[in-house]
XYZ file of C-alpha atoms in Angstrom:
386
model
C -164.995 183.236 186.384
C -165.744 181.330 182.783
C -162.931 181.717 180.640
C -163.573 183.189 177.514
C -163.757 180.718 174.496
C -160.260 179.589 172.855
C -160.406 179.471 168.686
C -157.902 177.164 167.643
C -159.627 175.819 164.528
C -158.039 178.165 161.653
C -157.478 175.994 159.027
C -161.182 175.612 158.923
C -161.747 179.793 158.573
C -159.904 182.390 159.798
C -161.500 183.758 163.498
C -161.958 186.530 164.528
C -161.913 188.027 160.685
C -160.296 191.715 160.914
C -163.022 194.624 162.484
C -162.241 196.441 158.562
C -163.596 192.950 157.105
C -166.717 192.670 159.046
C -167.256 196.138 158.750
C -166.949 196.073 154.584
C -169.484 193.910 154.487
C -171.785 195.736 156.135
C -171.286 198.536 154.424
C -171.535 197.150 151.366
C -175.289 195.361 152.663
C -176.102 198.434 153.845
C -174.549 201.388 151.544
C -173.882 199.864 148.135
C -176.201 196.546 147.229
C -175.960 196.325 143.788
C -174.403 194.279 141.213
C -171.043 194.620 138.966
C -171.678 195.097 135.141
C -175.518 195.358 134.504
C -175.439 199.138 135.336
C -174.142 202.959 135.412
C -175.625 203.597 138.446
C -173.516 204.745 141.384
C -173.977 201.429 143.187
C -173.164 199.125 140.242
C -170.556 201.430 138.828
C -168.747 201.056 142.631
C -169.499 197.149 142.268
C -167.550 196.958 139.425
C -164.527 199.072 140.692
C -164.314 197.108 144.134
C -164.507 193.842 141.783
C -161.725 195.037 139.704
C -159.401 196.253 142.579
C -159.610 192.832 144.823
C -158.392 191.370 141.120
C -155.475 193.527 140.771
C -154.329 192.963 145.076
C -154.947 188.913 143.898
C -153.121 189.279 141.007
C -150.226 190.706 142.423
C -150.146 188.709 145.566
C -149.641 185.616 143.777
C -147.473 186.817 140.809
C -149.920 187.295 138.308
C -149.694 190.631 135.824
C -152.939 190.193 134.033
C -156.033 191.336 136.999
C -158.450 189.522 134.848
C -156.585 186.096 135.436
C -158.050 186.352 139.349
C -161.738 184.257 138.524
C -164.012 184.141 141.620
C -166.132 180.987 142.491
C -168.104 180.277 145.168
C -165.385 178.571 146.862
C -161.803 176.545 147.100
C -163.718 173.584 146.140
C -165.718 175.048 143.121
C -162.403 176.680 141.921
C -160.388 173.226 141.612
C -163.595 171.304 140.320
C -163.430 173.968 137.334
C -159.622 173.802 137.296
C -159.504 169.808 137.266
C -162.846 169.052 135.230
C -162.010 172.006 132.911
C -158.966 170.603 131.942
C -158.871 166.863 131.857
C -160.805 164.957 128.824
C -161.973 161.594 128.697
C -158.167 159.214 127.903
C -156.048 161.286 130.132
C -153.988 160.187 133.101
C -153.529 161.874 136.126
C -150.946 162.540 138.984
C -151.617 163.067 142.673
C -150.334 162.590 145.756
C -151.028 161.189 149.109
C -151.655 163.955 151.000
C -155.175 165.156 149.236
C -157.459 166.927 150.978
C -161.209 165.367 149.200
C -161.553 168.834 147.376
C -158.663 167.440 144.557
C -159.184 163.568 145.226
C -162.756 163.190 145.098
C -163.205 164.980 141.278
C -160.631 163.099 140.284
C -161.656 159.752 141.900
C -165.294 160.501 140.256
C -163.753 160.914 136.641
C -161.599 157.675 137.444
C -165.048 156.004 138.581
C -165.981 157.049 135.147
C -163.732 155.626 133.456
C -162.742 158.857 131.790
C -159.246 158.849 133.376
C -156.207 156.445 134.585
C -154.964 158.154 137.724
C -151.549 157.799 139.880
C -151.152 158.459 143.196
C -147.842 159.330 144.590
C -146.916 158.205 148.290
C -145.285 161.244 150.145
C -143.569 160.603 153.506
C -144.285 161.162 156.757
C -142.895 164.352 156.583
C -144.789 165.171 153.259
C -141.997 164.912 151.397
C -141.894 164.036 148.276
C -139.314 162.522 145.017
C -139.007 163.550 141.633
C -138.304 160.126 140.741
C -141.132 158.816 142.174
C -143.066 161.010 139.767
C -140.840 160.467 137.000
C -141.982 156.778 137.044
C -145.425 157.783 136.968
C -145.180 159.647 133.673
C -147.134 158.201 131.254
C -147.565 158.829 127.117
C -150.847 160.337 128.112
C -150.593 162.028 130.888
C -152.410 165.127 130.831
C -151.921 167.237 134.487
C -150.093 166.807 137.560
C -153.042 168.095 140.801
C -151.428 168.721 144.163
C -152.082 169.882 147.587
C -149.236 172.587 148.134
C -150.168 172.427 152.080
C -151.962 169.574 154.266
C -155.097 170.663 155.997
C -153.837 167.809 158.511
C -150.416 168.240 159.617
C -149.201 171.548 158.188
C -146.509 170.214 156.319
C -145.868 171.983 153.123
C -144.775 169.799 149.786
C -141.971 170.965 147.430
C -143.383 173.720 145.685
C -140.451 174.737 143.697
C -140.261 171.237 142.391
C -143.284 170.047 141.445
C -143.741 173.299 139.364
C -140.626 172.494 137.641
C -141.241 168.554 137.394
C -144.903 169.815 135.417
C -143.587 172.613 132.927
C -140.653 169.720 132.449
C -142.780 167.214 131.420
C -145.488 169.368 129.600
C -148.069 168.750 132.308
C -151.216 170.939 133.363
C -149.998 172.450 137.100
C -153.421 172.316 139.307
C -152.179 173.841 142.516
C -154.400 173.576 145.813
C -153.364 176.701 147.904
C -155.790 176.873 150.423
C -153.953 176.394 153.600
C -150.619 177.903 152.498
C -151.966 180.953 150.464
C -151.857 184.533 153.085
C -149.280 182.500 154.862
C -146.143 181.153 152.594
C -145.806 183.707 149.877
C -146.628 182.859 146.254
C -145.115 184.352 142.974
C -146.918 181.982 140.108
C -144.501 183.585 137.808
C -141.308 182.644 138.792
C -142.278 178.898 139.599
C -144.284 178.496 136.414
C -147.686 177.466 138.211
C -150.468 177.156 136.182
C -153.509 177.224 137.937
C -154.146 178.032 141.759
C -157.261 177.592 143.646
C -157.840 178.961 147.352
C -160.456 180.574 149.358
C -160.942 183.849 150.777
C -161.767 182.384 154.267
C -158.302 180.978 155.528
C -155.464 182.983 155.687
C -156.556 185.730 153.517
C -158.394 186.556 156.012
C -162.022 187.150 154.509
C -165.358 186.200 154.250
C -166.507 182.484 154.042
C -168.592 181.318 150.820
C -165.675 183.048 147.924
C -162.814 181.077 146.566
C -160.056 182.529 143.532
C -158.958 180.154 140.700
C -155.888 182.138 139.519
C -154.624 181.768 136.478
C -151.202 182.189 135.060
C -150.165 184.641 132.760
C -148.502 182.470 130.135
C -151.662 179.782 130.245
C -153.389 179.410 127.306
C -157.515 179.319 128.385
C -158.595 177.263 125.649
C -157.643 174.502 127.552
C -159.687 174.909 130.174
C -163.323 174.666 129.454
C -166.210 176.254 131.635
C -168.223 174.488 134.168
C -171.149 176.925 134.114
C -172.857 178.922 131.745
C -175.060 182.160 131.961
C -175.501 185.783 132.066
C -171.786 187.453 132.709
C -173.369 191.394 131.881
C -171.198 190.621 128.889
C -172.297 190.548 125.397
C -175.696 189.841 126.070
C -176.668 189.318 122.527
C -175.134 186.249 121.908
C -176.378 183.105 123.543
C -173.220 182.054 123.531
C -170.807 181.739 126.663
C -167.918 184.665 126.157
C -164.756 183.192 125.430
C -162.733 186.064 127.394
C -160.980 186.826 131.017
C -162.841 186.755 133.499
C -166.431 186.268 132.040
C -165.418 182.806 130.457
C -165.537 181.243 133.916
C -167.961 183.512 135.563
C -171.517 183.312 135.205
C -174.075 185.119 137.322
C -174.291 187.282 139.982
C -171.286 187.841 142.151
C -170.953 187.490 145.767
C -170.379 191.261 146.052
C -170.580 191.572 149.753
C -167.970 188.620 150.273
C -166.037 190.250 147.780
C -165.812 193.473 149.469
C -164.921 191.923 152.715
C -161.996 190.675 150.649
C -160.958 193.672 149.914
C -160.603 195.131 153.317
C -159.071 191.543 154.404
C -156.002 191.688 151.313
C -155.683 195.294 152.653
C -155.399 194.356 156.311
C -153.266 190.980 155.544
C -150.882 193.479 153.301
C -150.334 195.635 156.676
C -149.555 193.514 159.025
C -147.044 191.290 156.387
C -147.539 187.494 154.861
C -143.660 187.372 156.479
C -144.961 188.635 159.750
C -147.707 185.660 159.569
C -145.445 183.119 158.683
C -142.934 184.096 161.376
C -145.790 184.165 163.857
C -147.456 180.625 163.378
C -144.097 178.753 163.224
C -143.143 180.809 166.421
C -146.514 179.717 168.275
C -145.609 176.019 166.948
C -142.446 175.362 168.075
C -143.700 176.601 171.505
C -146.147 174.004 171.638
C -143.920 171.233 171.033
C -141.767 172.595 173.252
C -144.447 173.077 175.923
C -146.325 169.594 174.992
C -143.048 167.801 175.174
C -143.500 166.388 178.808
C -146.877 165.228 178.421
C -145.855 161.552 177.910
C -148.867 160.129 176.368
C -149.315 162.776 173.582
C -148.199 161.765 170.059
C -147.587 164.029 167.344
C -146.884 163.195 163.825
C -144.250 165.425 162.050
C -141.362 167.597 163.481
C -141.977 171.297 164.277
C -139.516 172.505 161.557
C -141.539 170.792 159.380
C -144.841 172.455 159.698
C -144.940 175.563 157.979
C -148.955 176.603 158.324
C -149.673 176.950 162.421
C -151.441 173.841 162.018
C -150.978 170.896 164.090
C -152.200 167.301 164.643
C -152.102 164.912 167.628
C -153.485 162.254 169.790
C -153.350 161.389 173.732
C -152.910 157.543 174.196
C -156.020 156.259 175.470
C -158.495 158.970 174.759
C -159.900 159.032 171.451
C -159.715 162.153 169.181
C -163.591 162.388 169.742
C -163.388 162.332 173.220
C -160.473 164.807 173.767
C -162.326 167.510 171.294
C -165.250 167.309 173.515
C -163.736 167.787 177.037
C -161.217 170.253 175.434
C -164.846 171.520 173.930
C -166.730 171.495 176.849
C -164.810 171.949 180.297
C -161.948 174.512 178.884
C -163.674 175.831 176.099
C -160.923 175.287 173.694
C -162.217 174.576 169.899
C -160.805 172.470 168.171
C -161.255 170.478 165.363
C -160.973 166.316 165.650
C -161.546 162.926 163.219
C -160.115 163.061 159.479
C -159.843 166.658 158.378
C -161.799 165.533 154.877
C -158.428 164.194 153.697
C -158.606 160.278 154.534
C -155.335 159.797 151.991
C -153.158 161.940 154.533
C -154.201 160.370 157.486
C -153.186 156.544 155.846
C -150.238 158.200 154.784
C -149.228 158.924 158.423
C -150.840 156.101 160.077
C -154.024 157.803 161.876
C -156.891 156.455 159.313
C -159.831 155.867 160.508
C -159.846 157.359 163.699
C -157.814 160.397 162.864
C -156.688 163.404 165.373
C -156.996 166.634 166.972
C -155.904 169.276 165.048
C -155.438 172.785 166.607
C -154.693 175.633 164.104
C -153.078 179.297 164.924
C -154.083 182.377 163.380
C -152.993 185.679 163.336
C -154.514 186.581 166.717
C -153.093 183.793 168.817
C -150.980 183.999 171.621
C -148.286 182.927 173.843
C -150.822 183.075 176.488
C -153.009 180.797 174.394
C -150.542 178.283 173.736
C -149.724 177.670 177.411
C -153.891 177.836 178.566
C -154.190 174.611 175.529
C -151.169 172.736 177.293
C -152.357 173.210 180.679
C -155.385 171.725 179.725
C -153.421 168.685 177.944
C -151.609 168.074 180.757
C -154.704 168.243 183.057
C -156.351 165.359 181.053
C -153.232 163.350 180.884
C -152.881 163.425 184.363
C -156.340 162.231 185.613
């Protein structure tokens, strides 16, 4: 008898996605179609109140008091190119660090490229960790924003939040937070840590639909300096040909993905039952009993220590077998999926000394099990052996 397939790859997008998600977006195909704020039709007036409620869960799931500080975009990557290009002006210098996933690096490597920007990157260690001083020394007389990746997409590792927050608002930096592997996982309160902008996607662990990110916005930051991307029709003043200047409409232009959205809705509602803490508790549990069940295959490497990974999401080689290689016969003979080569964030693999041929990454979500664990290290051990 086939076994049935094994989803390990949730740091790419959440599988399977809740039966209230999938079922939300149906609905709304099927029941509701219409757009938010052209109308006062049934349809469009329900549009608009779904839009407004998945602001207010947002909002308060990351700290935020103001709902119309939640701005959708089409995804993680569009919400961080509008954070990082709406924000930083020709003559400004940058801070990164070294464990960038492409959607932070590559905007700001294209306004370096320019010549628009001087940019710093900061190396973090092997276990992603990372020194105020070493950001300290970066500090420049024009240095405009400090962009980071608050989980890798890699290794799971998460960097010091609570610091980096306070290193910014310190030093009169721009925060530009990239929250798309720790956000539904590691809770979030904006607030308290003094974030200024936050970009993730609906996909990961919040649980939704793929093709909707969130840039959310801080209470206490002023949005004059951060400048639109796009312009167009927002159902919003429609007799000036001018873009609105106002929450949310500033930053969002055209139709919205109102089926995606919906699905979001049912996802924050199903993530909010079964607990963030829950989540957490559950992916570092399912971690530490891979190492511990991985530990006698001799010619696996991993890269950090289990306490340090904080997302379900692991990386690893087998000596001998290239990433590639192991994917596909983990692919192919136990139907395991995972995911293999450089994760989109080449800076993370030099960091921990994997670039260019990179790893297998397996990633837990929130219906792994035990049982799922053991099937992925029998099959490990099965390869090692031959």
């Amino acid at each position: 008898m086939t076994s049935a397939a094994l989803y390990l790859d949730n740091a790419a997008t959440s599988f399977p996605k809740p039966a209230s998600v999938t079922d939300a977006v149906c609905e709304y195909m099927t029941q509701v179609g219409a757009s938010s704020g052209r109308a006062y039709y049934q349809g469009a007036v329900e549009a608009g109140n779904t839009l407004f409620e998945v602001r207010e869960k947002l909002a308060s799931l990351c700290g935020v008091s103001n709902p119309m500080r939640a701005v959708f975009s089409a995804s993680a990557t569009d919400a961080l190119n509008t954070a990082i290009l709406g924000c930083i002006e020709p003559g400004d210098h940058v801070i990164t660090t070294s464990f960038e996933h492409n959607s932070t690096i590559r905007p700001l490597m294209a306004l370096k490229q320019r010549g628009d920007i001087e940019l710093s990157i900061v190396e973090a260690d092997e276990q992603f960790e990372l020194s105020e001083a070493s950001l300290r020394a970066c500090v420049q007389s024009n240095t405009k924003a400090l962009v980071f990746n608050w989980a890798s997409n890699v290794f799971g590792t998460c960097a010091p939040l609570s610091m980096l927050a306070r290193f910014a608002k310190h030093q009169g930096l721009i925060s530009i937070c990239d929250a798309s592997q720790a956000m539904g996982v590691v809770p979030l309160d904006m607030a308290t840590l003094g974030l200024d902008l936050v970009a993730f996607p609906a996909h990961k662990g919040l649980l939704g639909p793929m093709g909707l990110g969130v840039l959310m916005i801080n209470d206490s930051f002023d949005i004059k300096r951060l400048k639109p991307l796009t312009f167009g029709g927002t159902g919003s003043r429609s007799d000036d040909i001018c873009q609105p200047d106002f929450l949310p409409d500033k930053y969002e232009s055209g139709t919205h993905n109102m089926p995606a959205i919906a699905g979001l809705n049912a996802a924050l509602d199903a993530l909010s039952e079964y607990g963030i803490e829950r989540v957490y508790a559950h992916k570092r549990a399912l971690t530490e009993a891979f190492y511990l069940g991985a530990k006698s295959i001799a010619r696996l490497q991993t890269y950090v220590d289990w306490e340090q990974i904080q997302t379900g999401t692991i990386s690893f080689n087998l000596a001998g077998v290239s990433c590639s290689e192991l994917g596909l016969v983990l692919a192919e003979r136990y139907r395991i999926q995972t995911r293999v080569g450089l994760h989109c964030s080449p800076l993370a693999h030099r960091s921990m000394g994997t670039f260019p041929e990179g790893a297998v990454r397996i990633s837990f979500g929130i219906y792994t099990t035990p049982a799922c664990v053991e099937r992925l290290i029998a099959a490990l051990k099965e390869v090692a052996d031959e």
